[in-house]
Amino acid sequence: MRKLILLTIFLVSVTVHAQTDTSANYLDRLSPDELLQHYINEKEPTSLYKGPFEKAGDSLYNELNPLTIPTATVSGDPLYRAAMEKENARLANEDTTNNAEQKLKPKISLGMGRLGYHGDLYQRHFQSPLTARMAYDLNISQRLTRYLQVNFNIMFGKLGANEYTLNRNENFQSEIRAGGVNLMYDFGNFIPDQYKVRPFLSFGVTGFEFLSKTDLLDKDGKAYNYWSDGSIKDMPEGSPGAQNAKELVRDYYYETDIRERNLDGFGKYAERAFSFPIGVGAIMKVTDRVDFKLNFQYYFTTTDYLDGVSNKSLGNRVGTKQKDNFTYTSFALQYDLIAKPRQKQKLGRDTLNDAFWLAFDKEDRDKDGVIDMMDDCQGTEPGVAVDAKGCPLDDDKDGIPNFRDDELATPLGVPVNEKGVGQTDDYWAAWYAQYLNDSTGVGATVEYVGNIFALNKKKTKLGVDKEAYTVELIRYNGSIPSDELSFLLSIGDINSTTLDDGTTVVYTSGNYDKVSTAVKRRDEFRKDGNKSAGVSRIKGKNITQVTDTELAELIKKEDEEFAKLTALNTATANNTGTNSAVSNTAAVNTNTATEAVEETFNKTDVVYRVQLGAFKNKISTSVFNTSAGVLELKTGESIYRYVTKGYKTIEEAASVRADLVVQGYSDAFVTAYKEGKRVALNTTKATVEKSYKEDLNEEKIFSSVDKKLVTFKIQLGSLKKAALEKMIDEKYKDLKDVEKQNTVSGSIRYSSGSFNGYDAAEKYRKELETKGFYDAFIIATFKNEIISIQEAMELLK
């Protein structure tokens, strides 16, 4: 026993002596290099905490600690202070927000957010929090353990939804008043107290009251009637006099009590229920007393009467079997009523003298003559010449220091390899020769096949993205006089374009890539007497007139660019070593590289066209779905005339007319124009029966359309989601002649019936209405393509 006591005393004395040797006096006797080595070799304490603790202890820690932070090339751990662990423990006891063992030290929070609906309405039965309604909550919480706390809360707000679907239009708004209790788990047994952000989960029970109302009347007391086109009217769609119905605007004032309305016969059900909220969120510490809380809760309720619709509702109001639930997305500020503020720390005493810091400031570890405080390139190899910033010299500024540069005089801007050798053309030639295992490169030949720079006749457009040019003949804001109509139709390549104002129509001739070609065509029109003809720039449906000054500049620029291309072609042909035949070919290409111009009509040529129709009301040219090309002209008495493009021979026009008859334009006929006038076919090369009497009147109204191709159908609905296709098929399975058609927009159109007259279609629509298909409406088709009702009625005249 005595030996054991003596051994213990000896060990204690050795420990005390070791601690005395590492005192401040011992450290003062060390040189800067020895002091740094002492801290590097010092044994790390057994504590697991590795973080910094600024403004405490001697200042050497604050200087050395940044040097130990890991970088891209150096790994290391921050320094450790023995006092940090004690200081953290002391502060944790002073700050009750970090102390889990507290009693009757509550926190209070005020929050606001949005109540989101999840019930029988909407196709997904779910409402986005962005369109939800406002709510407010008051919460008092008390921590039970390090990771668990209990919350008492109250909440009040509004919950609502507005549904607009093909078969149902419902809306409601319910006032919610709730109160309850929940438990919150914040992972305190896993996450240390010093972390300022902490996630949490919650579960609880809440009782609430609700008062649900719906918006059925506008501010004047008129009932809403939802039409299939999405509008709201004061009369039901399809009712007598519905064409005089007036549009209503919802006032979003929910005036009708859903329970008192009793539309589905539910009676006086209780307007209170229980819910079981499940939540997730995060708490962020702002100060010692204030926290910021984000929260999302989903409330599972015990009622299905929040929206007034359930699985026991009648007709198309029937809902799902699930209860009406809701969500609450909120943020809140939480205030700790008991927490004590942190006490300011006292700075530790500096244990290092001025001599140490002087030596530290003047240290030069790489011995390059530049102290570390001013050295931008620390760790320079011994003996290497450096500049004033401690970086190795680089005389040719190629990025490779002189001591590693095999070429000290590389020209500025020339790329170099890792040895500082310039990568010039000779360098790469030598590299390539070595790659081919041929150090001299003698005997290497290069063969050029053809003249790759020769002008291509098909590529003489001066810029792919430049606008095209056309000859503008005239602009009209109204009807075209009869004499002008014949003049325009006698021009074989006439085109018409309606401007964005919807009333101005521009008539043009030709479409050219080169402005010089357009000018040449313009001069031909002016020579024939059309002094108003001019050149315009055309891009899409935008037509802009070009002034004479702009024309001169464009032609000059065009000539200069073409001259450059010609000179390049000639130079290439002379320099590529090709034979004389290639050079001659290039010369020919240069001289003939002009724009290919479409065949034009002469003034004395007969222009044949196929007449498609003339109508009192305008019809979309898409109705005449033909490859013949359609020209629209508005003539006197507001008659819209539709004709095909011009043809040079009667055979071409007759062939097009035959194709049109097959396509459904049975009454289409050929007309002829010459020198600005309409002429009879028997005065041309056309063969006409002697008994045929041609009517040359250009003002009559007619339609070439086969009226049997115009049909009316009843559209039942349109489906945008293929997932619901089976459900819709089941809905329409008892109807006859149901047709499904995939539209261009990707939806599925359901229609029923096919009628040649509007009255018969209207009769069938009313019959469908009696069967419950209130949203059905009439559509018109021509050649199985949908057209407007107005166009269909015009084609049937």
mmCIF file of N, CA and C in Angstrom, residues 177-248:
data_model
loop_
_atom_site.group_PDB
_atom_site.id
_atom_site.type_symbol
_atom_site.label_atom_id
_atom_site.label_comp_id
_atom_site.label_asym_id
_atom_site.label_seq_id
_atom_site.Cartn_x
_atom_site.Cartn_y
_atom_site.Cartn_z
ATOM 1 N N ARG A 177 -62.647 27.917 -37.904
ATOM 2 C CA ARG A 177 -62.156 28.306 -36.570
ATOM 3 C C ARG A 177 -61.754 27.014 -35.857
ATOM 4 N N ALA A 178 -60.461 26.885 -35.521
ATOM 5 C CA ALA A 178 -59.944 25.615 -35.010
ATOM 6 C C ALA A 178 -59.075 25.837 -33.783
ATOM 7 N N GLY A 179 -58.973 24.795 -32.970
ATOM 8 C CA GLY A 179 -58.107 24.803 -31.807
ATOM 9 C C GLY A 179 -57.714 23.380 -31.458
ATOM 10 N N GLY A 180 -56.444 23.182 -31.042
ATOM 11 C CA GLY A 180 -56.025 21.827 -30.736
ATOM 12 C C GLY A 180 -54.655 21.780 -30.108
ATOM 13 N N VAL A 181 -54.090 20.580 -30.064
ATOM 14 C CA VAL A 181 -52.806 20.329 -29.440
ATOM 15 C C VAL A 181 -52.049 19.340 -30.317
ATOM 16 N N ASN A 182 -50.699 19.500 -30.386
ATOM 17 C CA ASN A 182 -49.896 18.540 -31.132
ATOM 18 C C ASN A 182 -48.525 18.400 -30.497
ATOM 19 N N LEU A 183 -47.881 17.299 -30.814
ATOM 20 C CA LEU A 183 -46.521 17.024 -30.365
ATOM 21 C C LEU A 183 -45.561 17.269 -31.517
ATOM 22 N N MET A 184 -44.402 17.882 -31.203
ATOM 23 C CA MET A 184 -43.426 18.216 -32.230
ATOM 24 C C MET A 184 -42.091 17.568 -31.890
ATOM 25 N N TYR A 185 -41.555 16.832 -32.850
ATOM 26 C CA TYR A 185 -40.261 16.177 -32.681
ATOM 27 C C TYR A 185 -39.235 16.922 -33.558
ATOM 28 N N ASP A 186 -38.157 17.490 -32.930
ATOM 29 C CA ASP A 186 -37.209 18.345 -33.664
ATOM 30 C C ASP A 186 -35.805 17.749 -33.737
ATOM 31 N N PHE A 187 -35.648 16.419 -33.621
ATOM 32 C CA PHE A 187 -34.390 15.712 -33.797
ATOM 33 C C PHE A 187 -33.302 16.218 -32.835
ATOM 34 N N GLY A 188 -33.728 16.683 -31.644
ATOM 35 C CA GLY A 188 -32.764 17.186 -30.682
ATOM 36 C C GLY A 188 -31.813 16.134 -30.172
ATOM 37 N N ASN A 189 -32.161 14.870 -30.284
ATOM 38 C CA ASN A 189 -31.267 13.803 -29.844
ATOM 39 C C ASN A 189 -30.224 13.449 -30.902
ATOM 40 N N PHE A 190 -30.298 14.073 -32.084
ATOM 41 C CA PHE A 190 -29.323 13.837 -33.139
ATOM 42 C C PHE A 190 -28.554 15.104 -33.525
ATOM 43 N N ILE A 191 -29.250 16.249 -33.502
ATOM 44 C CA ILE A 191 -28.648 17.494 -33.981
ATOM 45 C C ILE A 191 -28.162 18.310 -32.796
ATOM 46 N N PRO A 192 -26.868 18.709 -32.780
ATOM 47 C CA PRO A 192 -26.336 19.503 -31.648
ATOM 48 C C PRO A 192 -27.024 20.857 -31.540
ATOM 49 N N ASP A 193 -26.921 21.464 -30.351
ATOM 50 C CA ASP A 193 -27.620 22.721 -30.086
ATOM 51 C C ASP A 193 -27.086 23.888 -30.890
ATOM 52 N N GLN A 194 -25.787 23.849 -31.302
ATOM 53 C CA GLN A 194 -25.231 25.031 -31.949
ATOM 54 C C GLN A 194 -25.751 25.244 -33.374
ATOM 55 N N TYR A 195 -26.430 24.261 -33.958
ATOM 56 C CA TYR A 195 -26.979 24.436 -35.297
ATOM 57 C C TYR A 195 -28.199 25.361 -35.243
ATOM 58 N N LYS A 196 -28.215 26.360 -36.132
ATOM 59 C CA LYS A 196 -29.274 27.367 -36.101
ATOM 60 C C LYS A 196 -30.532 26.942 -36.855
ATOM 61 N N VAL A 197 -30.441 25.932 -37.697
ATOM 62 C CA VAL A 197 -31.603 25.449 -38.448
ATOM 63 C C VAL A 197 -31.891 24.028 -38.007
ATOM 64 N N ARG A 198 -33.156 23.777 -37.667
ATOM 65 C CA ARG A 198 -33.534 22.469 -37.149
ATOM 66 C C ARG A 198 -34.874 22.053 -37.765
ATOM 67 N N PRO A 199 -34.924 20.902 -38.462
ATOM 68 C CA PRO A 199 -36.201 20.428 -39.004
ATOM 69 C C PRO A 199 -37.066 19.819 -37.902
ATOM 70 N N PHE A 200 -38.364 19.646 -38.180
ATOM 71 C CA PHE A 200 -39.241 19.021 -37.200
ATOM 72 C C PHE A 200 -40.394 18.309 -37.893
ATOM 73 N N LEU A 201 -40.994 17.374 -37.163
ATOM 74 C CA LEU A 201 -42.214 16.668 -37.554
ATOM 75 C C LEU A 201 -43.239 16.865 -36.445
ATOM 76 N N SER A 202 -44.527 16.884 -36.822
ATOM 77 C CA SER A 202 -45.554 17.097 -35.799
ATOM 78 C C SER A 202 -46.782 16.263 -36.116
ATOM 79 N N PHE A 203 -47.524 15.941 -35.042
ATOM 80 C CA PHE A 203 -48.790 15.221 -35.164
ATOM 81 C C PHE A 203 -49.684 15.662 -34.014
ATOM 82 N N GLY A 204 -50.992 15.829 -34.306
ATOM 83 C CA GLY A 204 -51.878 16.288 -33.247
ATOM 84 C C GLY A 204 -53.338 16.016 -33.549
ATOM 85 N N VAL A 205 -54.191 16.617 -32.719
ATOM 86 C CA VAL A 205 -55.638 16.511 -32.877
ATOM 87 C C VAL A 205 -56.223 17.910 -32.711
ATOM 88 N N THR A 206 -57.194 18.237 -33.554
ATOM 89 C CA THR A 206 -57.771 19.574 -33.578
ATOM 90 C C THR A 206 -59.284 19.475 -33.780
ATOM 91 N N GLY A 207 -60.018 20.274 -33.024
ATOM 92 C CA GLY A 207 -61.449 20.427 -33.268
ATOM 93 C C GLY A 207 -61.694 21.739 -33.997
ATOM 94 N N PHE A 208 -62.650 21.738 -34.940
ATOM 95 C CA PHE A 208 -62.876 22.977 -35.691
ATOM 96 C C PHE A 208 -64.353 23.107 -36.064
ATOM 97 N N GLU A 209 -64.761 24.367 -36.282
ATOM 98 C CA GLU A 209 -66.082 24.698 -36.791
ATOM 99 C C GLU A 209 -65.939 25.292 -38.186
ATOM 100 N N PHE A 210 -66.957 25.070 -39.019
ATOM 101 C CA PHE A 210 -66.926 25.627 -40.368
ATOM 102 C C PHE A 210 -68.310 26.140 -40.750
ATOM 103 N N LEU A 211 -68.330 27.185 -41.530
ATOM 104 C CA LEU A 211 -69.569 27.759 -42.065
ATOM 105 C C LEU A 211 -69.351 27.946 -43.559
ATOM 106 N N SER A 212 -69.964 27.054 -44.353
ATOM 107 C CA SER A 212 -69.722 27.027 -45.796
ATOM 108 C C SER A 212 -70.843 27.725 -46.549
ATOM 109 N N LYS A 213 -70.445 28.581 -47.486
ATOM 110 C CA LYS A 213 -71.388 29.282 -48.351
ATOM 111 C C LYS A 213 -70.914 29.186 -49.792
ATOM 112 N N THR A 214 -71.840 29.470 -50.718
ATOM 113 C CA THR A 214 -71.530 29.402 -52.148
ATOM 114 C C THR A 214 -72.004 30.669 -52.846
ATOM 115 N N ASP A 215 -71.378 30.996 -53.971
ATOM 116 C CA ASP A 215 -71.705 32.198 -54.762
ATOM 117 C C ASP A 215 -72.547 31.777 -55.957
ATOM 118 N N LEU A 216 -73.880 32.035 -55.878
ATOM 119 C CA LEU A 216 -74.802 31.662 -56.950
ATOM 120 C C LEU A 216 -75.386 32.868 -57.670
ATOM 121 N N LEU A 217 -75.319 34.058 -57.059
ATOM 122 C CA LEU A 217 -75.964 35.251 -57.610
ATOM 123 C C LEU A 217 -74.946 36.372 -57.730
ATOM 124 N N ASP A 218 -75.152 37.223 -58.744
ATOM 125 C CA ASP A 218 -74.268 38.378 -58.873
ATOM 126 C C ASP A 218 -74.780 39.506 -57.973
ATOM 127 N N LYS A 219 -74.173 40.675 -58.083
ATOM 128 C CA LYS A 219 -74.512 41.769 -57.183
ATOM 129 C C LYS A 219 -75.948 42.270 -57.374
ATOM 130 N N ASP A 220 -76.535 41.969 -58.552
ATOM 131 C CA ASP A 220 -77.927 42.379 -58.813
ATOM 132 C C ASP A 220 -78.920 41.265 -58.518
ATOM 133 N N GLY A 221 -78.452 40.160 -57.990
ATOM 134 C CA GLY A 221 -79.352 39.058 -57.646
ATOM 135 C C GLY A 221 -79.658 38.128 -58.800
ATOM 136 N N LYS A 222 -78.916 38.218 -59.920
ATOM 137 C CA LYS A 222 -79.167 37.350 -61.058
ATOM 138 C C LYS A 222 -78.340 36.073 -60.916
ATOM 139 N N ALA A 223 -78.997 34.938 -61.235
ATOM 140 C CA ALA A 223 -78.344 33.640 -61.095
ATOM 141 C C ALA A 223 -77.341 33.425 -62.219
ATOM 142 N N TYR A 224 -76.209 32.765 -61.871
ATOM 143 C CA TYR A 224 -75.194 32.468 -62.871
ATOM 144 C C TYR A 224 -75.620 31.259 -63.705
ATOM 145 N N ASN A 225 -75.414 31.337 -65.033
ATOM 146 C CA ASN A 225 -75.607 30.222 -65.951
ATOM 147 C C ASN A 225 -74.301 30.038 -66.712
ATOM 148 N N TYR A 226 -73.652 28.879 -66.519
ATOM 149 C CA TYR A 226 -72.349 28.638 -67.115
ATOM 150 C C TYR A 226 -72.538 27.999 -68.486
ATOM 151 N N TRP A 227 -72.002 28.638 -69.522
ATOM 152 C CA TRP A 227 -72.107 28.127 -70.889
ATOM 153 C C TRP A 227 -70.863 27.314 -71.242
ATOM 154 N N SER A 228 -70.977 26.527 -72.309
ATOM 155 C CA SER A 228 -69.898 25.635 -72.706
ATOM 156 C C SER A 228 -68.676 26.365 -73.211
ATOM 157 N N ASP A 229 -68.838 27.616 -73.653
ATOM 158 C CA ASP A 229 -67.674 28.370 -74.141
ATOM 159 C C ASP A 229 -66.922 29.041 -73.005
ATOM 160 N N GLY A 230 -67.299 28.792 -71.748
ATOM 161 C CA GLY A 230 -66.608 29.356 -70.610
ATOM 162 C C GLY A 230 -67.192 30.653 -70.086
ATOM 163 N N SER A 231 -68.217 31.200 -70.756
ATOM 164 C CA SER A 231 -68.807 32.464 -70.315
ATOM 165 C C SER A 231 -69.926 32.216 -69.296
ATOM 166 N N ILE A 232 -70.317 33.280 -68.607
ATOM 167 C CA ILE A 232 -71.413 33.229 -67.635
ATOM 168 C C ILE A 232 -72.509 34.164 -68.131
ATOM 169 N N LYS A 233 -73.707 33.650 -68.293
ATOM 170 C CA LYS A 233 -74.820 34.431 -68.839
ATOM 171 C C LYS A 233 -75.979 34.430 -67.842
ATOM 172 N N ASP A 234 -76.962 35.331 -68.155
ATOM 173 C CA ASP A 234 -78.128 35.410 -67.280
ATOM 174 C C ASP A 234 -79.240 34.466 -67.714
ATOM 175 N N MET A 235 -79.013 33.662 -68.761
ATOM 176 C CA MET A 235 -79.993 32.690 -69.236
ATOM 177 C C MET A 235 -79.272 31.370 -69.504
ATOM 178 N N PRO A 236 -79.963 30.223 -69.352
ATOM 179 C CA PRO A 236 -79.340 28.929 -69.645
ATOM 180 C C PRO A 236 -78.982 28.824 -71.123
ATOM 181 N N GLU A 237 -77.897 28.134 -71.409
ATOM 182 C CA GLU A 237 -77.482 27.931 -72.788
ATOM 183 C C GLU A 237 -78.497 27.040 -73.513
ATOM 184 N N GLY A 238 -78.931 27.457 -74.690
ATOM 185 C CA GLY A 238 -79.897 26.692 -75.472
ATOM 186 C C GLY A 238 -81.340 26.998 -75.155
ATOM 187 N N SER A 239 -81.597 27.842 -74.178
ATOM 188 C CA SER A 239 -82.976 28.184 -73.853
ATOM 189 C C SER A 239 -83.537 29.149 -74.901
ATOM 190 N N PRO A 240 -84.865 29.247 -75.012
ATOM 191 C CA PRO A 240 -85.468 30.200 -75.968
ATOM 192 C C PRO A 240 -84.973 31.618 -75.669
ATOM 193 N N GLY A 241 -84.543 32.279 -76.736
ATOM 194 C CA GLY A 241 -84.034 33.646 -76.580
ATOM 195 C C GLY A 241 -82.632 33.703 -76.030
ATOM 196 N N ALA A 242 -81.914 32.565 -76.040
ATOM 197 C CA ALA A 242 -80.571 32.542 -75.473
ATOM 198 C C ALA A 242 -79.614 33.430 -76.248
ATOM 199 N N GLN A 243 -79.952 33.723 -77.502
ATOM 200 C CA GLN A 243 -79.055 34.591 -78.271
ATOM 201 C C GLN A 243 -79.040 36.013 -77.721
ATOM 202 N N ASN A 244 -80.011 36.364 -76.916
ATOM 203 C CA ASN A 244 -80.069 37.703 -76.315
ATOM 204 C C ASN A 244 -79.530 37.714 -74.882
ATOM 205 N N ALA A 245 -78.955 36.597 -74.461
ATOM 206 C CA ALA A 245 -78.462 36.513 -73.083
ATOM 207 C C ALA A 245 -77.315 37.499 -72.864
ATOM 208 N N LYS A 246 -77.276 38.025 -71.660
ATOM 209 C CA LYS A 246 -76.241 38.998 -71.308
ATOM 210 C C LYS A 246 -75.171 38.328 -70.443
ATOM 211 N N GLU A 247 -73.977 38.797 -70.617
ATOM 212 C CA GLU A 247 -72.864 38.247 -69.843
ATOM 213 C C GLU A 247 -72.888 38.756 -68.406
ATOM 214 N N LEU A 248 -72.598 37.854 -67.486
ATOM 215 C CA LEU A 248 -72.504 38.224 -66.074
ATOM 216 C C LEU A 248 -71.063 38.061 -65.604
#
